[in-house]
Structure formats: structure tokens, C-alpha cells
Coordinates of C-alpha atoms in Angstrom, one line a residue:
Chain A
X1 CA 15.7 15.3 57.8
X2 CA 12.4 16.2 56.5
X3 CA 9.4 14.0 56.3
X4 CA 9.7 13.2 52.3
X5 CA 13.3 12.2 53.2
X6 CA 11.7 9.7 55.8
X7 CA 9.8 8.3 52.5
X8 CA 12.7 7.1 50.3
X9 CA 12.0 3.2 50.1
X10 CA 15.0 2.4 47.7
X11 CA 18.2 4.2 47.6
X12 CA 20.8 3.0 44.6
X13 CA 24.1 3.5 45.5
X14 CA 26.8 3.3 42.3
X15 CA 30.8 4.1 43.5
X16 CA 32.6 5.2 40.9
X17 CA 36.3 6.2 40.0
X18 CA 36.6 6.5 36.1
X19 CA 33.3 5.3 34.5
X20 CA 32.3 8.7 33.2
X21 CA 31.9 7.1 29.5
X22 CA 28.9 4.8 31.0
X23 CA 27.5 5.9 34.5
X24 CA 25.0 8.4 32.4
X25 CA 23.1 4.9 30.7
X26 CA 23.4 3.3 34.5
X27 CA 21.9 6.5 36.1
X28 CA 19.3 6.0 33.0
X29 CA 18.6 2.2 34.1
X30 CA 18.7 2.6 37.8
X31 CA 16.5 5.5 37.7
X32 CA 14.3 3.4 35.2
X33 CA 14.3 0.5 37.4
X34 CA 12.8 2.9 40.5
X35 CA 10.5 4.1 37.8
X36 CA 9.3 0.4 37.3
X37 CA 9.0 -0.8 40.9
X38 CA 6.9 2.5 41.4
X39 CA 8.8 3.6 44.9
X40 CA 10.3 7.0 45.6
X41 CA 13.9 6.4 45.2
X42 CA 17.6 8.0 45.6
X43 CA 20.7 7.7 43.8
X44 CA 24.2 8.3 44.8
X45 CA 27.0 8.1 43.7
X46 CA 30.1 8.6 46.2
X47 CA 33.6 9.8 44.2
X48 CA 36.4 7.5 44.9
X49 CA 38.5 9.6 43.0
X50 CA 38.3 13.3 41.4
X51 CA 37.5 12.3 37.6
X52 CA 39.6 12.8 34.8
X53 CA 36.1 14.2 32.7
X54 CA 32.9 15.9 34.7
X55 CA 30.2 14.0 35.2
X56 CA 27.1 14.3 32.7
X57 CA 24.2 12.9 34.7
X58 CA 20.7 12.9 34.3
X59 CA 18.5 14.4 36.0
X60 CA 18.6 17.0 38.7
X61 CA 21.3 17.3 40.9
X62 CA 25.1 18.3 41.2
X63 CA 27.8 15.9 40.1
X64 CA 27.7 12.5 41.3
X65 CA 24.6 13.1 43.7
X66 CA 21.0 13.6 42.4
X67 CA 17.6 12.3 44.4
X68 CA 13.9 11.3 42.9
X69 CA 10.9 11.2 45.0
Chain B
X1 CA 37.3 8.6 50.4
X2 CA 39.5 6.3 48.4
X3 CA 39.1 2.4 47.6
X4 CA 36.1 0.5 46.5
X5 CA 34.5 -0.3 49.8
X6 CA 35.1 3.7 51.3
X7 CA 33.0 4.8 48.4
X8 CA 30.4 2.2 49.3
X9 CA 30.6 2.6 52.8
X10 CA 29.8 6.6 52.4
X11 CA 27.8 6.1 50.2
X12 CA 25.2 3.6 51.9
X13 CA 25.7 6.0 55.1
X14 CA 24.1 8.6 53.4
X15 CA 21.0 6.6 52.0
X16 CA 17.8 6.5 53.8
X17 CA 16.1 4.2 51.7
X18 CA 14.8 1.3 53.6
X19 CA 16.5 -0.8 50.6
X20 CA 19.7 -0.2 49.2
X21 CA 20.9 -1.5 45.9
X22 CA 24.4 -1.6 45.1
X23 CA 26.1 -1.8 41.5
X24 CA 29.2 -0.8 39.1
X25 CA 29.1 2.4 37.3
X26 CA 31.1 0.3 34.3
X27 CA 27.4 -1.0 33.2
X28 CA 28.5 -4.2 33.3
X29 CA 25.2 -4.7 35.6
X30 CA 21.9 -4.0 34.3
X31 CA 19.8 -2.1 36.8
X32 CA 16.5 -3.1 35.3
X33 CA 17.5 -6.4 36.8
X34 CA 17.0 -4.7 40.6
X35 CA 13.6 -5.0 41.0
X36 CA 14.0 -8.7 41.0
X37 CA 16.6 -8.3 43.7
X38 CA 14.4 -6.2 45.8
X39 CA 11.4 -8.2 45.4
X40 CA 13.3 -10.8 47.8
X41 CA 13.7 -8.1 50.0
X42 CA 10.3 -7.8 50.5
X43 CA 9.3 -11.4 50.9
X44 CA 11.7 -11.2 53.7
X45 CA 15.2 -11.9 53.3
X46 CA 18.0 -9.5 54.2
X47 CA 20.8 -9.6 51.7
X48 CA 20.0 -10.7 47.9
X49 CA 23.2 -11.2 45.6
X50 CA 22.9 -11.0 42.1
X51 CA 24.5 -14.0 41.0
X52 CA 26.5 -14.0 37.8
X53 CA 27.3 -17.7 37.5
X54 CA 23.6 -18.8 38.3
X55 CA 22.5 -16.3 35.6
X56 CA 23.8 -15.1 32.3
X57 CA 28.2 -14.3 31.7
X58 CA 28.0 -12.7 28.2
X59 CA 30.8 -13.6 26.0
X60 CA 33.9 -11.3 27.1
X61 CA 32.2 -10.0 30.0
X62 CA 34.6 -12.1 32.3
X63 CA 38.4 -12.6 31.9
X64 CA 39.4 -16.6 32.1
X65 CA 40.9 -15.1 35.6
X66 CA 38.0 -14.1 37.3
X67 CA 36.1 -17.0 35.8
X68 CA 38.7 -19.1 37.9
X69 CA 39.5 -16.7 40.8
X70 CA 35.5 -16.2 41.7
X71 CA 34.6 -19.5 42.0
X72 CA 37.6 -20.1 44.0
X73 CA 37.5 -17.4 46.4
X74 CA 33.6 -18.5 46.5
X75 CA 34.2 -22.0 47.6
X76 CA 36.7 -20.8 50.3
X77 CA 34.6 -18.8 51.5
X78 CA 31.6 -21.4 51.8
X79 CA 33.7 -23.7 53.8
X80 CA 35.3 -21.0 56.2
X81 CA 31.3 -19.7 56.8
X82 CA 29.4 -22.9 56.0
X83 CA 27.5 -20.6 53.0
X84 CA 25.7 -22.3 49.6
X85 CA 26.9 -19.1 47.4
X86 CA 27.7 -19.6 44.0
X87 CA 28.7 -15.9 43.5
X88 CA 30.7 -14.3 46.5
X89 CA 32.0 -11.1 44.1
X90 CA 29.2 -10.1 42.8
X91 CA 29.1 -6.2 42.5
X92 CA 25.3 -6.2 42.6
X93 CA 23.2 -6.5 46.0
X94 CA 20.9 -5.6 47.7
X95 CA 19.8 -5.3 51.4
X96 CA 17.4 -3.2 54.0
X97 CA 18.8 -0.8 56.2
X98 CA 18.3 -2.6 59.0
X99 CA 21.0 -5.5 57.8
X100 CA 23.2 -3.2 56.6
X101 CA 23.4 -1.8 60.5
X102 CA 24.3 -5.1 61.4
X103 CA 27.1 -5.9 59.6
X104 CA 29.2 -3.3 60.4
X105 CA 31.7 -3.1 58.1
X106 CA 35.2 -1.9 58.4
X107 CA 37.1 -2.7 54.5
X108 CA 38.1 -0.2 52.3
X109 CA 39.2 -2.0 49.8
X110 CA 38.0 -4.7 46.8
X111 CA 37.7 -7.1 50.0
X112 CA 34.4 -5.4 51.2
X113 CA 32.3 -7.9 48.9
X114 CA 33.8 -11.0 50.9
X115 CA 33.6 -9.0 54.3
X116 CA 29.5 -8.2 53.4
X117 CA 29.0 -12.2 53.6
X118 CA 31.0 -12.8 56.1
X119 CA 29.2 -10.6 58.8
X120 CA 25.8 -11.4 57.1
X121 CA 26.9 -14.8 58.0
X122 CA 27.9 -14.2 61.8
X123 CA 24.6 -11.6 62.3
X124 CA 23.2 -14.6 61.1
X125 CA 20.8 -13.0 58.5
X126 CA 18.8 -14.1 55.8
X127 CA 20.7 -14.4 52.6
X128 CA 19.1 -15.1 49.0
X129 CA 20.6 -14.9 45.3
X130 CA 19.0 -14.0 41.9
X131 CA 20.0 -14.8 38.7
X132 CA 21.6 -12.1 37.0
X133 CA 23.3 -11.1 33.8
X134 CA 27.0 -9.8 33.5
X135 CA 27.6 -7.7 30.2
X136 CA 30.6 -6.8 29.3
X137 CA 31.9 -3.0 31.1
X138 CA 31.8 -0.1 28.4
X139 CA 34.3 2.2 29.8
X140 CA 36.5 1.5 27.1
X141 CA 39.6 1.2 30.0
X142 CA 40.9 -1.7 32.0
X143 CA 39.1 -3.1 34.8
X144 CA 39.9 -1.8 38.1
X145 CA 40.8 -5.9 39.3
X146 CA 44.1 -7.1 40.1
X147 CA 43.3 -10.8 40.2
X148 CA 46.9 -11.7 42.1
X149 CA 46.6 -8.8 44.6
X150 CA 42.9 -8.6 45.5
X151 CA 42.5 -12.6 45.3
X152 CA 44.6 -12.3 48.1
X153 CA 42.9 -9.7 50.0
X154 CA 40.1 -11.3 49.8
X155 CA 41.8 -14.8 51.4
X156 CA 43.6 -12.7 54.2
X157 CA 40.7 -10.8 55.2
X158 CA 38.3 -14.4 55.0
X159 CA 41.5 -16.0 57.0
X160 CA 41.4 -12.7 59.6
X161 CA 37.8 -13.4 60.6
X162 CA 38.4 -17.7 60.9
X163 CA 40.9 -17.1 63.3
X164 CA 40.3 -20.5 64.4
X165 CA 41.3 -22.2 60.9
X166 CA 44.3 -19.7 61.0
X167 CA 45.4 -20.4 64.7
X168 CA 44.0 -22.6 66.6
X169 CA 43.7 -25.8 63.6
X170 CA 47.6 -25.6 62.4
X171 CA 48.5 -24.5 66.0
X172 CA 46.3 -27.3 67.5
X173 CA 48.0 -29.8 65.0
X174 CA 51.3 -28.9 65.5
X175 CA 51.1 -28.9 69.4
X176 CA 49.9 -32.5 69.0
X177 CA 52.2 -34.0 66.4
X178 CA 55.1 -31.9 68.5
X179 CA 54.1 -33.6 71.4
X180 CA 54.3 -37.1 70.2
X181 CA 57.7 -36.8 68.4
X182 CA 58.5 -36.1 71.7
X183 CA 56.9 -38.3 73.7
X184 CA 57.8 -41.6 71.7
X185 CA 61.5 -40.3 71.6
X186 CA 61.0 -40.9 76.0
X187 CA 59.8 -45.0 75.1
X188 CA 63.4 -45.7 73.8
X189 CA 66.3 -46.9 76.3
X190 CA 68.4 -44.4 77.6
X191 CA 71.6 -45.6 75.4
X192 CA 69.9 -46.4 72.4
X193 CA 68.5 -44.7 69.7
X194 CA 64.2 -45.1 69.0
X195 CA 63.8 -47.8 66.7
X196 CA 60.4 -48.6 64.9
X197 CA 60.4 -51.5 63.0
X198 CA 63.1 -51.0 60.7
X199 CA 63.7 -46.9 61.0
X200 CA 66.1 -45.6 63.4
X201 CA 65.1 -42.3 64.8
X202 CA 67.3 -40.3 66.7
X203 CA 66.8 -37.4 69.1
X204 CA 66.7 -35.2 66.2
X205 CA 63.1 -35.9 66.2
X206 CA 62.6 -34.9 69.4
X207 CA 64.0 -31.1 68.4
X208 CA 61.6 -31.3 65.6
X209 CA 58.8 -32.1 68.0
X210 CA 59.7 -29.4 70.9
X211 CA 59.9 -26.8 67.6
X212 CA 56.2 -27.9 66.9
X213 CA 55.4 -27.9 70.3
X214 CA 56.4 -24.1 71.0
X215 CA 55.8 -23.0 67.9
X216 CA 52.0 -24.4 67.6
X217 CA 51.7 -22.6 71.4
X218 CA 52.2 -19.6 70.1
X219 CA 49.7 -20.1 67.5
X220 CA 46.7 -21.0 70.0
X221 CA 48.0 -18.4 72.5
X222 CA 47.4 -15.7 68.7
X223 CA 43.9 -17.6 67.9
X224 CA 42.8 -16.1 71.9
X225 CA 44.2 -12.9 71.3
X226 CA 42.3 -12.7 68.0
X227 CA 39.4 -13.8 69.1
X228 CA 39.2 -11.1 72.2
X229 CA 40.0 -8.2 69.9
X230 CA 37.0 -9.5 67.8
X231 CA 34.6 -9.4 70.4
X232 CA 36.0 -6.4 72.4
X233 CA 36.2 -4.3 68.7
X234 CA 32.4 -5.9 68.3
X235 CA 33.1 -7.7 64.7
X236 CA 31.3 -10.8 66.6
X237 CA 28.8 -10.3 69.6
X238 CA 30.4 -13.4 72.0
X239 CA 32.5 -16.3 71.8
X240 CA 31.4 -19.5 73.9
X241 CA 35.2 -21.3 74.4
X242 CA 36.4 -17.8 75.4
X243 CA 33.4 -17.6 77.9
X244 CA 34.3 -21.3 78.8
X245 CA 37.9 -20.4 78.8
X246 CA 38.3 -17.3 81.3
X247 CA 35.9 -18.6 83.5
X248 CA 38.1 -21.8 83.9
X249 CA 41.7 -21.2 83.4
X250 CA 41.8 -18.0 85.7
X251 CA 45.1 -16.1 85.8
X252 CA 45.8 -17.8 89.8
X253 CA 45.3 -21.6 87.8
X254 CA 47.2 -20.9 84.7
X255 CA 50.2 -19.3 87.1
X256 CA 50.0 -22.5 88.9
X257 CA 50.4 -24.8 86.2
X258 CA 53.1 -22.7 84.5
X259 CA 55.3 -23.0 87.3
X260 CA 54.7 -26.9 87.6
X261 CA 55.9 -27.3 83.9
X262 CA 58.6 -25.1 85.0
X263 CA 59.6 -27.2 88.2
X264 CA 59.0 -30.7 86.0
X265 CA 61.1 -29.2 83.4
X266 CA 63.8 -28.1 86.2
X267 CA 63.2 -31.2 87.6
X268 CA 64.0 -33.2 84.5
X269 CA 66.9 -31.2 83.3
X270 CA 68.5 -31.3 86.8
X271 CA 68.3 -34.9 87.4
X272 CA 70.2 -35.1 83.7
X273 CA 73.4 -32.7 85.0
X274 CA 73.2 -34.8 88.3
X275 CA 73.7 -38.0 86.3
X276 CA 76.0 -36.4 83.9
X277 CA 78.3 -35.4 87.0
X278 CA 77.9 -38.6 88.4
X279 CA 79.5 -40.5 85.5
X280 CA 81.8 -37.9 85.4
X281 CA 81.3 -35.4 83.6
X282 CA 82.0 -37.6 80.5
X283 CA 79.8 -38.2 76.9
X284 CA 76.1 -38.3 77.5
X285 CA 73.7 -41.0 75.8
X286 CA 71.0 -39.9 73.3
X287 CA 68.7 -40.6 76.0
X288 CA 69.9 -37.8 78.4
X289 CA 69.6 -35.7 74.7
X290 CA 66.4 -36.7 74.6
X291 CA 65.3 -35.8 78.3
X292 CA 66.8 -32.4 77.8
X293 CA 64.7 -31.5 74.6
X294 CA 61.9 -32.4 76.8
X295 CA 62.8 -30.9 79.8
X296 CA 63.7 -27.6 78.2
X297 CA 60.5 -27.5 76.2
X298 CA 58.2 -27.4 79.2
X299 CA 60.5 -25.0 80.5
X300 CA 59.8 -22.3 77.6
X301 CA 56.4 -23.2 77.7
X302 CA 55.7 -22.6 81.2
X303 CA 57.8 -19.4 80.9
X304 CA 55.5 -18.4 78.7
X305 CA 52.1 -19.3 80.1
X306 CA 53.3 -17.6 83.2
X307 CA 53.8 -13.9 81.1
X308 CA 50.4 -14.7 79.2
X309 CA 48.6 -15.6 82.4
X310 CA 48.9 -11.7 83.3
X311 CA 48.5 -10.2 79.6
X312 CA 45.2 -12.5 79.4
X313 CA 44.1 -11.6 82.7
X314 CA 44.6 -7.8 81.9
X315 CA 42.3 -8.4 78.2
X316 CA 39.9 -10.3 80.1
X317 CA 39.2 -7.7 82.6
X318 CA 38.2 -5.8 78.9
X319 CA 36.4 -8.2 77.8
X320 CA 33.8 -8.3 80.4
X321 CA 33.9 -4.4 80.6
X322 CA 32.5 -4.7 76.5
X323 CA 29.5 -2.8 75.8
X324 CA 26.5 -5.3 75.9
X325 CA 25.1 -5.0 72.4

């Protein structure tokens, strides 16, 4: 684990199964939520299931697992 | 990684931020609400709820069901774990690492939302709630809730962690009120039947009481065996009465006492077939009924005690071998 990792403050984490209509705006809020409370931050979001439609998320990162700092 | 509280579970063992906040992806919590939530996290408490019915329920973001089933489930839970929450279900939380080490949790399921409070409760940990406001979900599907089903997870799993309100209470109760139907049924002569005041009660009563009796036994005897596997599987650090409990009724006292109700049973039962063949071998009254019932049920229960003295001696020999935490 590197030092930046050591850094994170908050971490988000958002399960999911079949919300791929609406975890795009919640990634959106969460991420502006971090934004506002001015800490490095990371989002996850563990796969309960494979989804029926892939993932569009925001920001960097591969589907269903992105980090800010 | 299947079930709500897997995907949590992985996915709060992969964060390294000091606080986690958790939430649906249905956006039927706002996230710009979490700063609020973390902000009690900083002024010290441990676990912060975002409480729904404290807060804001939009029109149609809550069917009539879970307006009846959370408070419900809520209030059970705050007399099973002597908590003031007004929101047990609540999807958004948040906590610091640290209290999420503690509570060690095990549920895969819908259930891991009552589990959460329950261990915050038992690590003893500081817990806070925050207004918050529940929108209605957008995904456009149905909700992943089955009231009927996961109301009921949620009850066994609260019931599985109060062993003592689901053993030792009823089985408590039932060893008492066995005992007395039997006991009163020994005040009446031996050729009549019991009479109180104007109700006649015959030795049918005293079955009744010696099916409470064993049965209640077996329920206390379950509450101990419950209550080792929670400490020796570390869901709670130590339990005084068990402390209390092997350190007083050692295997050597229990087998002792089991075979004195076994030998007052024998004892009681004999002296009824010595009568019986002294009249004999005619009709018995309801009092040698009676005597039987009562001889027979310390009989069973010594027989029992004396088996359990051995399995209880081999689980306590475990649980003082548990890993100090």
C-alpha cells in the first residue's frame, strides 16, 4: 500500500445489484460530497451480481471501482 | 459475493479510509447529506445512522410496509439491546475504521443493518443519528425488500444474539410454572383429586407440569450452549453467569446432583410399585399417578444433567482455551 493510499480519510462504499439506471448521479453526489468536505476520498462499489447493462461511471476507473485523492 | 451484506462486507474490507460511508446505489439517499454524517464522526462518535424517520420520508419513497415493518423491527430491537434508535434500517451510515474492526460482522444477507447495531451495542461504542431525507429510488424496478422474508431475518438473527430472551426467559418460565403444577398436585391426599376452591384438578396437571419442566430444561441447557459458542466464535468478548457458572457447577457437582435426582426419583417411583404390590397389585389412586409424574420427571432430568455434565465439561475446557482478545 503506498503512502497516498495511507491518506484516504473517507472511503464511500455503494453495493449494488441492478441500479445501473441511477448509481452514475450517486457516484456524481458522493464524489461531490468528498468534494465538499475537502478530504481525499474513495469510492467503491462491490458487484453483488454481474449486471444486466455495464456500468457508466464517472470518473476514472474500471467498472464498479474508481478512487479520488 | 452475493447478498446485501457480502457486497458491503467486501467492500468496507477494501477501504482504507479512516471513515467509511455506506449508502444505496437506487439514489434513494442523497450523498450530499454525508458530510453531516461524518461530521459526528469527528466530534467523536463511532457509528452515525442516517435516520429517515427523524428526518424527511418524501411522498412514495416508503411503501405503507416498511413504514410499519421499520419502526417495528426498530422497537424490537431497542428492547432486546436497550438502544434509543428511531431508524434501525437505515441504508446510510457511517463509521471509522477502527469501529468497523470491532464489530465483526458475519451476515450476508438484508439482516447486516440490524447485525451493525447490535455488535455496536455489545463493543459498546458510541452511536449517534442525523436527520436525513429518503427520496424515492429511480431505478425504475422493484425494490430489492421482501418485507415478510427479510422482517423475519432480521427478528431471527436479533433473537440469535439475545439468547437469553430466546432460552433462558421462556425456558426459565416454563421450568417454574412446570414445577408448581407439579408440586401443588403433591399437597392433595393420596385418594383424592387437588381441589382449589371450587376447581377440581386432576393429575393431568401434573403431566402438564413435568412436560414444562423437561421441556423448559432443555431450553436453559440451549441458552448455555449458545452462549459458549458466542464467546468461543468471539461474537461477544465474555459472559459473567457463564464465568460464575463453570466455576461453580463443575462437571464432579453437577454428576453428583444428577444422580441424587435420579436416586429421589428411583426412590419415589419404587416406594409407589412397593405399595402398589402391597395392596395387591390392584387400581392405584391419583395420588400414586401423581407421585409417578414426579418421580419419573426427576428421573429424565437427572439423566440428562448427568450426559450434559460431560458435553459442558468438554466446551468448557474450550472456553478457557479462547484466544484472549
Amino acid at each position: 500500500m503506498d503512502e497516498q493510499a495511507d491518506e484516504v480519510e473517507v472511503s464511500i462504499v455503494i453495493p449494488c445489484l441492478n441500479e445501473e439506471n441511477t448509481i452514475g448521479d450517486v457516484v456524481e453526489k458522493a464524489w461531490q460530497a468528498l468534494r465538499g468536505m475537502k478530504v481525499s476520498g474513495r469510492s467503491l462499489s462491490p458487484i453483488m451480481a454481474p449486471p444486466t447493462v455495464p456500468l457508466r461511471l464517472p470518473g476514472p476507473g474500471a467498472r464498479g471501482s474508481w478512487e479520488w485523492q | 459475493m452475493k447478498g446485501y451484506g457480502s457486497a458491503l462486507r467486501g467492500g468496507i474490507g477494501a477501504a482504507r479510509g479512516r471513515y467509511i460511508v455506506i449508502g444505496d446505489a437506487d439514489d434513494s439517499y442523497d450523498f450530499l447529506e454525508a458530510p453531516r454524517l461524518v461530521a459526528s464522526l469527528r466530534e467523536g462518535y463511532d457509528l452515525v445512522i442516517g435516520s429517515r424517520f427523524r428526518g424527511t420520508i418524501v411522498p412514495g419513497a416508503m411503501r405503507w410496509s416498511s413504514r410499519i415493518g421499520n419502526p417495528l423491527v426498530t422497537a424490537i430491537l431497542n428492547l432486546l439491546f436497550r438502544s434509543r434508535l428511531s431508524d434501525s434500517q437505515s441504508g446510510m451510515r457511517a463509521f471509522t475504521q477502527a469501529a468497523w474492526n470491532r464489530m465483526r460482522l458475519q451476515s450476508t444477507g438484508m439482516e447486516f443493518a440490524s447485525e451493525m447495531l447490535i455488535q455496536a451495542r455489545k463493543a459498546g461504542l458510541r452511536i449517534a443519528e442525523v436527520p436525513i431525507t429518503f427520496h424515492p429510488d429511480r431505478r425504475g424496478r422493484p425494490p430489492h425488500l421482501h418485507p415478510i422474508r427479510d422482517g423475519w431475518r432480521h427478528l431471527k438473527l436479533m433473537l440469535t444474539y439475545s439468547p437469553t430472551v430466546l432460552f433462558l426467559v421462556p425456558g426459565g418460565l416454563m421450568v417454574l410454572l412446570g414445577l408448581l403444577l407439579m408440586g401443588v398436585q403433591l399437597l392433595a391426599p393420596m385418594d383424592q383429586p387437588l381441589w382449589l376452591g371450587r376447581i377440581r384438578m386432576d393429575f393431568h396437571w401434573a403431566i402438564l407440569g413435568s412436560l414444562l419442566t423437561l421441556s423448559g430444561y432443555s431450553l436453559i441447557q440451549a441458552h448455555f450452549l449458545a452462549k459458549i459458542y458466542s464467546v468461543t466464535h468471539r461474537f461477544q468478548e465474555q459472559d459473567r453467569i457463564l464465568e460464575v457458572g463453570f466455576r461453580i457447577l463443575t462437571a464432579e457437582r453437577v454428576l453428583l446432583m444428577s444422580l441424587l435426582a435420579i436416586l429421589l426419583g428411583l426412590g419415589i417411583d419404587g416406594w409407589v410399585l412397593y405399595d402398589w404390590m402391597t395392596r395387591g397389585y390392584g387400581a392405584l389412586v391419583s395420588g400414586h399417578t401423581r407421585l409417578v409424574i414426579f418421580g419419573s420427571t426427576l428421573i429424565a432430568l437427572g439423566i440428562q444433567a448427568f450426559f450434559h455434565a460431560f458435553l459442558f465439561s468438554t466446551l468448557g475446557d474450550a472456553y478457557k482455551r479462547r484466544p484472549l482478545v
